[in-house]
PDB file of C-alpha atoms in Angstrom:
ATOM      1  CA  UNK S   1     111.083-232.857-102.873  1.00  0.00           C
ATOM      2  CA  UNK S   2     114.856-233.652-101.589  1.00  0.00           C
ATOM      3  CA  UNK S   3     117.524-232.830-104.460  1.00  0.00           C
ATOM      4  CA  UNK S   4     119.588-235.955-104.482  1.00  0.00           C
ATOM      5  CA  UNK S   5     123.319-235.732-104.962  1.00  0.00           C
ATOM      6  CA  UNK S   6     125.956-238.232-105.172  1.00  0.00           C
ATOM      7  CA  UNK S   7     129.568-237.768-103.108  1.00  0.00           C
ATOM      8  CA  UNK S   8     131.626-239.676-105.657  1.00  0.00           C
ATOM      9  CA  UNK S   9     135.364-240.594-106.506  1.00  0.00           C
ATOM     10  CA  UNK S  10     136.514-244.140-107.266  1.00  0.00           C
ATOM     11  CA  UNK S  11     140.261-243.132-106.078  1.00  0.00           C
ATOM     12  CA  UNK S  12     140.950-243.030-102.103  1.00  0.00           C
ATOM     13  CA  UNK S  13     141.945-240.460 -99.712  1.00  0.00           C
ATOM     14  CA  UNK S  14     140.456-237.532-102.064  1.00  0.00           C
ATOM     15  CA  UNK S  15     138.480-236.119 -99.095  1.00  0.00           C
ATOM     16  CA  UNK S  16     134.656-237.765-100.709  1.00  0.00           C
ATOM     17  CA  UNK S  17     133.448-238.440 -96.779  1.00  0.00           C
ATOM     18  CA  UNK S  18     135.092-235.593 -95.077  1.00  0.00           C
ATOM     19  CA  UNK S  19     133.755-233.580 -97.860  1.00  0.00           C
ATOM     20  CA  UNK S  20     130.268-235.808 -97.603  1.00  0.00           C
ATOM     21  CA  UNK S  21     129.400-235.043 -93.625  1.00  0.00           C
ATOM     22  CA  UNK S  22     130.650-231.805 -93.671  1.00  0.00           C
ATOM     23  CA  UNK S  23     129.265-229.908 -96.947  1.00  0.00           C
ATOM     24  CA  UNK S  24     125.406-231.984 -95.052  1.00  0.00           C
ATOM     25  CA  UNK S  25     126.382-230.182 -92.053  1.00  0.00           C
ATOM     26  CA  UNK S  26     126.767-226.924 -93.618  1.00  0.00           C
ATOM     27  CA  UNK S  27     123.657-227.272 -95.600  1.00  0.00           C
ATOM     28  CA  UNK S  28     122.050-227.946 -92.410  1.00  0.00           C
ATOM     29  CA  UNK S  29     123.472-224.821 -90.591  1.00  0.00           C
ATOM     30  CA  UNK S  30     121.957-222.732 -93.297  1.00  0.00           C
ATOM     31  CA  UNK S  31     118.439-224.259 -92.491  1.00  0.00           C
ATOM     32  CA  UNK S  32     118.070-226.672 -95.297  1.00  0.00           C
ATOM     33  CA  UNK S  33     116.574-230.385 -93.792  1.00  0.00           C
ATOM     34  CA  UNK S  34     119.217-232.729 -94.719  1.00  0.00           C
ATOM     35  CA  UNK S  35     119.755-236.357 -95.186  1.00  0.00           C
ATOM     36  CA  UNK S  36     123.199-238.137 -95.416  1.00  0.00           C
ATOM     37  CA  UNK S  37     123.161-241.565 -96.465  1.00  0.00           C
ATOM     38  CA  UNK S  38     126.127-243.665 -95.759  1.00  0.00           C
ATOM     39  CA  UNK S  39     126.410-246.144 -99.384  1.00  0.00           C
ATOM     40  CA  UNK S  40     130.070-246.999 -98.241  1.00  0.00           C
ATOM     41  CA  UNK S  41     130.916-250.358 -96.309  1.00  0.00           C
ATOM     42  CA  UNK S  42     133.493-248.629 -94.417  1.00  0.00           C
ATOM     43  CA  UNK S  43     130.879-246.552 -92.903  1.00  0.00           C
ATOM     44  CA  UNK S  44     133.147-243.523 -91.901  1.00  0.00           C
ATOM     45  CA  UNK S  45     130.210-240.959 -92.660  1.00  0.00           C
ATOM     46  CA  UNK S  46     128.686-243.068 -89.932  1.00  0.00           C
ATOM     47  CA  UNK S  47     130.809-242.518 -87.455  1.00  0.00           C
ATOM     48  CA  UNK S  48     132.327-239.226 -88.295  1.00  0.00           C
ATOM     49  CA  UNK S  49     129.007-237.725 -87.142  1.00  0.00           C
ATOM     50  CA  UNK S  50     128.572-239.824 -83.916  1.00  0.00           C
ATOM     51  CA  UNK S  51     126.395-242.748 -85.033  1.00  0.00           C
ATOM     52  CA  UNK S  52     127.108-245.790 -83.242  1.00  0.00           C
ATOM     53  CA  UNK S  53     125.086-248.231 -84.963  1.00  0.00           C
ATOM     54  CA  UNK S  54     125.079-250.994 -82.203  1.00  0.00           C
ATOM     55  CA  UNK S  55     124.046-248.244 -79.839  1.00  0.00           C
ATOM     56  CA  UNK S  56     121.112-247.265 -81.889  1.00  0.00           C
ATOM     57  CA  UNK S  57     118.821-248.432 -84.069  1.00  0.00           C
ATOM     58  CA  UNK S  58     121.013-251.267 -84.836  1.00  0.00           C
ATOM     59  CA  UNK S  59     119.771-251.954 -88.796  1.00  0.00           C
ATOM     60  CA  UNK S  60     121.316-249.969 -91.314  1.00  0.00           C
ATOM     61  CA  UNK S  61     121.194-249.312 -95.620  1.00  0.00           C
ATOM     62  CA  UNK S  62     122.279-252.852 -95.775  1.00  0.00           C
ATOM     63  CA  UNK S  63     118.610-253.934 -94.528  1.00  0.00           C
ATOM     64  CA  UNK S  64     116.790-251.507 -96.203  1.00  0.00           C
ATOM     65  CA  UNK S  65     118.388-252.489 -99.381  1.00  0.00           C
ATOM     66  CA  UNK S  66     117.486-256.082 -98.837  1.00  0.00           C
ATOM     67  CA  UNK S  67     113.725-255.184 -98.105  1.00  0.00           C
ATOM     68  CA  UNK S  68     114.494-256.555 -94.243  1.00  0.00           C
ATOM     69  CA  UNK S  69     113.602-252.465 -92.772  1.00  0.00           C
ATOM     70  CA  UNK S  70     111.990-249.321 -94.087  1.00  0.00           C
ATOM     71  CA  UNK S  71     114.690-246.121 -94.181  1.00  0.00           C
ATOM     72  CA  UNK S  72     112.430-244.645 -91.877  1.00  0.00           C
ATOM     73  CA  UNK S  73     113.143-247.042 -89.311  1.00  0.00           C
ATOM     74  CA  UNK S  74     116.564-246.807 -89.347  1.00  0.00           C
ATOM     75  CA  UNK S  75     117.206-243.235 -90.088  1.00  0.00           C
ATOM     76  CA  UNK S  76     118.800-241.241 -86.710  1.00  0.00           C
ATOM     77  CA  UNK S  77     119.200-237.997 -85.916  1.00  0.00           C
ATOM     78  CA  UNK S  78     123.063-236.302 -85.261  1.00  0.00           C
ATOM     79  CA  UNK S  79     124.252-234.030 -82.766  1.00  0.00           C
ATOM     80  CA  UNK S  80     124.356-231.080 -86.164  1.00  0.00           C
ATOM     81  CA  UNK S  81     121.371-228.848 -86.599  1.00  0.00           C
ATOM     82  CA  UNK S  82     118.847-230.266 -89.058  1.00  0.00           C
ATOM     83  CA  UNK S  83     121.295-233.525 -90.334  1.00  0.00           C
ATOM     84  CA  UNK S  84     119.904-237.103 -90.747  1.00  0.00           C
ATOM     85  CA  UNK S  85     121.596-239.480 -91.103  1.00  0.00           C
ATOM     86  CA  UNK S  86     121.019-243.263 -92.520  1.00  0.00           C
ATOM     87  CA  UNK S  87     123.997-245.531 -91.336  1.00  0.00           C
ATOM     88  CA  UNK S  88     126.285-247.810 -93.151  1.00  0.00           C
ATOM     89  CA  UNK S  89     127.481-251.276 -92.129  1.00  0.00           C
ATOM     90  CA  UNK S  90     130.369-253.392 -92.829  1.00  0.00           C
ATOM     91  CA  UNK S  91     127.480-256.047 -93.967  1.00  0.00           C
ATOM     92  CA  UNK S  92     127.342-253.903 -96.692  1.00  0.00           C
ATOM     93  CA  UNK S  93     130.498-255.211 -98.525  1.00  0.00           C
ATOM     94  CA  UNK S  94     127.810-258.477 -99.239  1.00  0.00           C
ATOM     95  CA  UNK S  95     125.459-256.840-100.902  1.00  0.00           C
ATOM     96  CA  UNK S  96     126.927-256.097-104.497  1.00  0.00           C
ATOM     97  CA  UNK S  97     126.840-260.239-104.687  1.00  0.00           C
ATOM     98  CA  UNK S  98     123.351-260.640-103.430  1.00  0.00           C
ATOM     99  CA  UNK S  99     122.018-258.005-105.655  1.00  0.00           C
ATOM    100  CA  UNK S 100     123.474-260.058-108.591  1.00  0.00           C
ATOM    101  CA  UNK S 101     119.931-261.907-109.528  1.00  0.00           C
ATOM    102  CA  UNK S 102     117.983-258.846-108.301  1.00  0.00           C
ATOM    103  CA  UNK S 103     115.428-257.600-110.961  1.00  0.00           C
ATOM    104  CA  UNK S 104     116.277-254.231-111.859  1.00  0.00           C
ATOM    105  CA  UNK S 105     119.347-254.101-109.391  1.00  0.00           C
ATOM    106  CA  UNK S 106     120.881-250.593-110.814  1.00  0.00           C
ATOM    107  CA  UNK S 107     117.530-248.978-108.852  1.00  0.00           C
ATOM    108  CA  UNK S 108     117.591-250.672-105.878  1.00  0.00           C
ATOM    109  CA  UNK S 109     118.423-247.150-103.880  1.00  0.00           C
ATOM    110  CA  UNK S 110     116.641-245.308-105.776  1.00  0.00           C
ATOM    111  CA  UNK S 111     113.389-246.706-104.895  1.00  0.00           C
ATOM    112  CA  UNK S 112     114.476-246.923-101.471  1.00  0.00           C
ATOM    113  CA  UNK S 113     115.085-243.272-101.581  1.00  0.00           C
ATOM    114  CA  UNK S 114     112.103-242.584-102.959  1.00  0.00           C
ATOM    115  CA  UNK S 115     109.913-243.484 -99.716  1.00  0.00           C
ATOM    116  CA  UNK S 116     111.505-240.409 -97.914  1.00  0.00           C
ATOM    117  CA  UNK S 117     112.852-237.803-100.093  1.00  0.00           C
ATOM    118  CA  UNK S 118     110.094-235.814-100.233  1.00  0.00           C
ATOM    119  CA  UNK S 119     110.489-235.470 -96.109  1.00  0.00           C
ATOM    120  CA  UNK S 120     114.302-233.266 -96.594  1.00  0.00           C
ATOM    121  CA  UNK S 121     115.707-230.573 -98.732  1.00  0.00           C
ATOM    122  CA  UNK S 122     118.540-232.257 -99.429  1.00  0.00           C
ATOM    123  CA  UNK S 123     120.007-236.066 -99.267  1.00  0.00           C
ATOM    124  CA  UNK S 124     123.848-236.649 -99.920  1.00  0.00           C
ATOM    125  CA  UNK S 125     125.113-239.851-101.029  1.00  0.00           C
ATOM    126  CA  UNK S 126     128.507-240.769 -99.451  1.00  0.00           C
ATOM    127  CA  UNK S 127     129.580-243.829-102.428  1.00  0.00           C
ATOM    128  CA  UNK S 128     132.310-245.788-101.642  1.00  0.00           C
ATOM    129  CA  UNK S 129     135.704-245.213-103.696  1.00  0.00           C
ATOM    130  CA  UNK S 130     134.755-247.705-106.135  1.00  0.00           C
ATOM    131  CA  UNK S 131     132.930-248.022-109.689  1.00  0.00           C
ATOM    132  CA  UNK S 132     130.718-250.865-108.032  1.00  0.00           C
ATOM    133  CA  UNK S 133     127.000-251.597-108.156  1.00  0.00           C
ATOM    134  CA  UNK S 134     126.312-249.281-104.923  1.00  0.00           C
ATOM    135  CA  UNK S 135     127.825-246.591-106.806  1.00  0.00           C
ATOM    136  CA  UNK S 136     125.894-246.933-109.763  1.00  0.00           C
ATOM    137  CA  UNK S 137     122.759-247.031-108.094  1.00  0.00           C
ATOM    138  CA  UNK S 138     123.948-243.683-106.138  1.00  0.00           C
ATOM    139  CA  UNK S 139     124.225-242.505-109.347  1.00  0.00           C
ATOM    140  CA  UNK S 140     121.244-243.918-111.211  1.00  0.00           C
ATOM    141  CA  UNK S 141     119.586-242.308-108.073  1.00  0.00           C
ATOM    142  CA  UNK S 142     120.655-239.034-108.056  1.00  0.00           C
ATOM    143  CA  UNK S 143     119.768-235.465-109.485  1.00  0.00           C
ATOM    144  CA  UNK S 144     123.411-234.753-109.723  1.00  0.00           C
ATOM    145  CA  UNK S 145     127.139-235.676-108.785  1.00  0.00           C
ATOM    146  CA  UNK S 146     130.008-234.003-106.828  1.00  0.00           C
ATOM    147  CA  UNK S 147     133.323-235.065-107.574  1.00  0.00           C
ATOM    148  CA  UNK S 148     136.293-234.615-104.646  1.00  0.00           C
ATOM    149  CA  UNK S 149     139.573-234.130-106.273  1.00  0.00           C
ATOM    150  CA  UNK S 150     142.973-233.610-104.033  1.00  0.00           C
ATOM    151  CA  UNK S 151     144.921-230.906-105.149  1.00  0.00           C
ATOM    152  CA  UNK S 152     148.145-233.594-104.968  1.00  0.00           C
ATOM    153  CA  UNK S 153     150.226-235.192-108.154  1.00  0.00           C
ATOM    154  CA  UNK S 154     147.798-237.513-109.138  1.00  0.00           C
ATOM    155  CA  UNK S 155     145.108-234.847-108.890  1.00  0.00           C
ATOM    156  CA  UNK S 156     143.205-235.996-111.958  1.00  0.00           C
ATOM    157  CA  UNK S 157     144.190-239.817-112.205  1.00  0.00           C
ATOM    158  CA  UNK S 158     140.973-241.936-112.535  1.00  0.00           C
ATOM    159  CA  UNK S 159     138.595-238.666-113.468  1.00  0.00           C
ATOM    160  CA  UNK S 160     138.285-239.171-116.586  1.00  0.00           C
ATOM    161  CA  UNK S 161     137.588-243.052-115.779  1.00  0.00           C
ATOM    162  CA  UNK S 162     134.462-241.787-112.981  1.00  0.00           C
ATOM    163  CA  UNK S 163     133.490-239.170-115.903  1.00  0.00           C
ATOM    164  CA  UNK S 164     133.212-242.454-118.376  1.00  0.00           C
ATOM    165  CA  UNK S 165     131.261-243.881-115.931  1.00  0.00           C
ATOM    166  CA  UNK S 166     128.947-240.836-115.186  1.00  0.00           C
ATOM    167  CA  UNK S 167     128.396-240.807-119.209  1.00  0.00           C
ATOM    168  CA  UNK S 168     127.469-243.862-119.089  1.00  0.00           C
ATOM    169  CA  UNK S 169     124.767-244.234-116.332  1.00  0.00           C
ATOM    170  CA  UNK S 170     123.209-241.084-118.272  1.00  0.00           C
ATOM    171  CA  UNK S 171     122.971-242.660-121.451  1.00  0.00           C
ATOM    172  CA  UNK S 172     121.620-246.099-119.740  1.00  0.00           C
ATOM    173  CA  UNK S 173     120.493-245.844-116.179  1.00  0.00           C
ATOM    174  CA  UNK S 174     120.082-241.754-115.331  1.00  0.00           C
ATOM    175  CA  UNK S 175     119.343-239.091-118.410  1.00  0.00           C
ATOM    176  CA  UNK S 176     118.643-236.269-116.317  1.00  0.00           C
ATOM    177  CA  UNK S 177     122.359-237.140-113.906  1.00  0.00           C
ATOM    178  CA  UNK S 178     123.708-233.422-113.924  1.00  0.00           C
ATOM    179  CA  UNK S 179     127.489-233.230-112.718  1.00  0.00           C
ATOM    180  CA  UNK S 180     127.383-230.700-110.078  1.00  0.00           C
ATOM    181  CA  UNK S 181     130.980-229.814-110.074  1.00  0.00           C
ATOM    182  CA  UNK S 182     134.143-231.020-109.149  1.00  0.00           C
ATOM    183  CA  UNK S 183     135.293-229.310-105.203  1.00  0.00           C
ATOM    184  CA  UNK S 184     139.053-229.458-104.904  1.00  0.00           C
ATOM    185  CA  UNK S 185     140.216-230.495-101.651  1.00  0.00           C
ATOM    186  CA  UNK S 186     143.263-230.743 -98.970  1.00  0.00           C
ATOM    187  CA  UNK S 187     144.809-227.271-100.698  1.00  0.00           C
ATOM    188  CA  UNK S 188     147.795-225.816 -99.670  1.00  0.00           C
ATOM    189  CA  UNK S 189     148.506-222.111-100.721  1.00  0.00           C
ATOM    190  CA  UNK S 190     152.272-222.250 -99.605  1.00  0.00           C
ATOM    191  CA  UNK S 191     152.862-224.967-101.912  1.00  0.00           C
ATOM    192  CA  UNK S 192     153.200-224.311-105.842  1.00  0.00           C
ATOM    193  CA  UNK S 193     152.155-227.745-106.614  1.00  0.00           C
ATOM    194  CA  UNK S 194     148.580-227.034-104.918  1.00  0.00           C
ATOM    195  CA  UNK S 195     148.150-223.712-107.069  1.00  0.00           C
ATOM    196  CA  UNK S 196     149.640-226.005-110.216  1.00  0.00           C
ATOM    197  CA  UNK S 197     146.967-228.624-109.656  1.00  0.00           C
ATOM    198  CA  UNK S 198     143.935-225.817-108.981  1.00  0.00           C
ATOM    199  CA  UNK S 199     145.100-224.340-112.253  1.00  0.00           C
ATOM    200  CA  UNK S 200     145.125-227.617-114.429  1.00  0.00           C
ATOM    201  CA  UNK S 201     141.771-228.711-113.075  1.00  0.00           C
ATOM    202  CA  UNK S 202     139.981-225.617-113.610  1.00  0.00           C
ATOM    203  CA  UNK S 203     141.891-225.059-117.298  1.00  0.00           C
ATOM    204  CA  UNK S 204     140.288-229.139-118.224  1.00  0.00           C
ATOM    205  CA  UNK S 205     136.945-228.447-116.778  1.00  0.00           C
ATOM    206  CA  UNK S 206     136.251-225.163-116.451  1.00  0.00           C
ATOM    207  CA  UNK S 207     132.592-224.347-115.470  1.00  0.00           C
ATOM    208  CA  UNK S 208     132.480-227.507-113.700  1.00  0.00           C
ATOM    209  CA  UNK S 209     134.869-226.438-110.683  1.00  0.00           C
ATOM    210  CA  UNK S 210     133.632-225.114-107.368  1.00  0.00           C
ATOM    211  CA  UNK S 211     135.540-221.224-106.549  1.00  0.00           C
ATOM    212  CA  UNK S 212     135.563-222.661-102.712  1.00  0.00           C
ATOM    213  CA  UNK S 213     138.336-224.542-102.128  1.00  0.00           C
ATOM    214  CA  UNK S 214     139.244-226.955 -99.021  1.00  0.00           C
ATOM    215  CA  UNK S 215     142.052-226.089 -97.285  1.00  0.00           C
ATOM    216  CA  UNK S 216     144.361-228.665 -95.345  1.00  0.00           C
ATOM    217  CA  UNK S 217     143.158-227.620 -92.495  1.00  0.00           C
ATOM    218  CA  UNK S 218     144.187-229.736 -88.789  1.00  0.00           C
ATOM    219  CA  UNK S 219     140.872-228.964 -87.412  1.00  0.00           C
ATOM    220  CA  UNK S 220     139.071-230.661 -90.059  1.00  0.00           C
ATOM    221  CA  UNK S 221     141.258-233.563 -89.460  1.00  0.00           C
ATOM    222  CA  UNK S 222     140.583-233.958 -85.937  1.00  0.00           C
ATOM    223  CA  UNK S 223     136.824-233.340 -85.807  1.00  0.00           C
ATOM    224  CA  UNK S 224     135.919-237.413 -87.133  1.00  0.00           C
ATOM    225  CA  UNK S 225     137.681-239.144 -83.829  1.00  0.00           C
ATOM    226  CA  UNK S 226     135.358-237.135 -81.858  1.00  0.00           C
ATOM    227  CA  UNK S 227     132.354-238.051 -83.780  1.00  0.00           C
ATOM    228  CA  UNK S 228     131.442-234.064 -84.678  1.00  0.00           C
ATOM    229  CA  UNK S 229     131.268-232.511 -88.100  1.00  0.00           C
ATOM    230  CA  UNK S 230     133.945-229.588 -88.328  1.00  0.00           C
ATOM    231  CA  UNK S 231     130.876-227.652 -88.179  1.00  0.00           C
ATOM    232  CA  UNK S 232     129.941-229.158 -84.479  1.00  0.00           C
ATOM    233  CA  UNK S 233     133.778-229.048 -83.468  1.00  0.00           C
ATOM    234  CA  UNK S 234     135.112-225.766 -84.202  1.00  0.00           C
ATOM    235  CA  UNK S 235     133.519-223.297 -86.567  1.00  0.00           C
ATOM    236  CA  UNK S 236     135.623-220.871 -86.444  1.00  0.00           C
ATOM    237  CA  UNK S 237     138.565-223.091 -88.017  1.00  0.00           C
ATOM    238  CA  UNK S 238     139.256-222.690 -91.592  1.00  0.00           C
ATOM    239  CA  UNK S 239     137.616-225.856 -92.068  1.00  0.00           C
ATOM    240  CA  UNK S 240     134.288-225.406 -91.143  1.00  0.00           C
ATOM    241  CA  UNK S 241     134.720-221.676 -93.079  1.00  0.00           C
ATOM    242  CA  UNK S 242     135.083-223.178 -96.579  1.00  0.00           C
ATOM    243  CA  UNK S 243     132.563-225.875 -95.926  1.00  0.00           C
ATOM    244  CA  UNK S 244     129.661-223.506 -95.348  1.00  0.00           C
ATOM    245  CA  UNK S 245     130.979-221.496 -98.249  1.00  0.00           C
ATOM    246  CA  UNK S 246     130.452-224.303-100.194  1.00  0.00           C
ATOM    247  CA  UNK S 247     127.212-224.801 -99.447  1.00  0.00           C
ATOM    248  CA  UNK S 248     126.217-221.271 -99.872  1.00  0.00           C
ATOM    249  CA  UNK S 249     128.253-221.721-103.384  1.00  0.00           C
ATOM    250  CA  UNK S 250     125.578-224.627-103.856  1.00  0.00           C
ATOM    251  CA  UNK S 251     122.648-223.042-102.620  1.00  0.00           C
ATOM    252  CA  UNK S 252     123.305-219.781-104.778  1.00  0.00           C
ATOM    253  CA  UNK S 253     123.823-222.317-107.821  1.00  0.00           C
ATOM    254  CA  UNK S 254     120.718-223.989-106.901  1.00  0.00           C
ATOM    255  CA  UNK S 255     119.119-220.457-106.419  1.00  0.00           C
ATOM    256  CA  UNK S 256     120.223-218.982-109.749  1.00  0.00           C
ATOM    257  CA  UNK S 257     119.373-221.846-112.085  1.00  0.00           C
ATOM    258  CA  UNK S 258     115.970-222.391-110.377  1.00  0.00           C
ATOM    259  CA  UNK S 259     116.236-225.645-108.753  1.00  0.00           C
ATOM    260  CA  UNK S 260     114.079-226.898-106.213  1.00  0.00           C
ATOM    261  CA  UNK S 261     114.656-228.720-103.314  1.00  0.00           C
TER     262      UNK S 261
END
């Protein structure tokens, strides 16, 4: 049975889909079966892996949300060992409205999910950086939540709001919603401010912080316009290193408090 997390941050430009493709890439280079799902309208997970969605199957979450196409029909494989991935579209942006009227509409992914989780190891939710009704039902579907925080100025603006929002969906929608951790991303050892913000994260939330720690890193940057994970465009760059060690973090997490995947 796939252990469902959530890639989630309301604020922008934190790192949640570079963060997304690559930590399901690493998984997948360490021989766990993974699925990424793409829950953001922009669908940059989609293409940062090489998905055309024209080009392939041509229906994505958007119609499996709807009830127009099984996620079995439109998952696709990715040119990185042992990913999945199930596209996004911009049709997507539509769907909060339609799923106004929709009878239990905070489970709407979930019970899509449930038709193929028991096929991977792992399935990653890339949300969109919003609080909307996709993201809750990442959430209400989910075993647990990574948060993406920039080690910039406004580091830990609008955490506490996705926190409020994560206690909420377990008191309502998701009891057993575990937050994983929070990874800090786009670090820059040469500059005080990065060390500053590392410092006042891990002093707020202790236990809940990652040890790895994303670099800035140019490689990283570049891999999306070629439609490769870091993993798939350079491993040896610092990049792809502190991915995988992330998801050997995870893994060894996973190992040492007995979860299954």
């Amino acid at each position: 049975m796939g252990r469902i997390i959530s890639i989630a941050n309301q604020k922008g430009g934190v790192g949640k889909t570079t963060t997304s493709i690559n930590l399901a890439a690493s998984l997948g280079v360490l021989d766990a079966k993974v699925l990424l799902i793409d829950a953001d309208p922009q669908a940059n997970s989609t293409s940062g892996v090489g998905v055309n969605l024209e080009e392939t199957v041509g229906k994505s979450i958007y119609e499996c949300l709807i009830g127009e196409a099984e996620p079995q029909e439109c998952i696709v494989d990715t040119n990185s060992p042992n990913l999945y991935l199930l596209p996004s579209h911009l049709d997507l942006v539509g769907a909060e409205i339609e799923f106004i009227n929709y009878p239990e509409r905070d489970y709407i992914l979930k019970k899509m999910i449930e038709k193929v989780k028991d096929e991977y190891d792992y399935i990653l939710i890339d949300c969109s950086p919003s609080l909307g009704l996709i993201t809750i039902n990442a959430l209400s579907a989910s075993d647990s939540v990574i948060i993406p925080v920039q080690c910039e100025y406004f580091a830990l603006e609008g955490l506490g709001k996705l926190l409020n929002t994560v206690t909420i969906v377990q008191k309502r929608l998701n009891p057993d919603l575990l937050i994983e951790g929070i990874v800090l991303t786009m670090y820059d050892g040469r500059l005080k401010l990065s060390n500053q913000v590392v410092e006042e994260v891990k002093r707020h939330f202790k236990g809940l912080v990652f040890d790895t720690l994303i670099h800035r890193n140019v490689r990283l940057g570049e891999a999306p316009s070629f439609g490769k994970t870091v993993i798939m465009y350079d491993i040896n760059s610092k990049g792809a290193i502190n991915h995988i060690n992330l998801a050997k973090e995870l893994l060894e997490k996973h190992k040492q408090n007995g979860v299954k995947s």
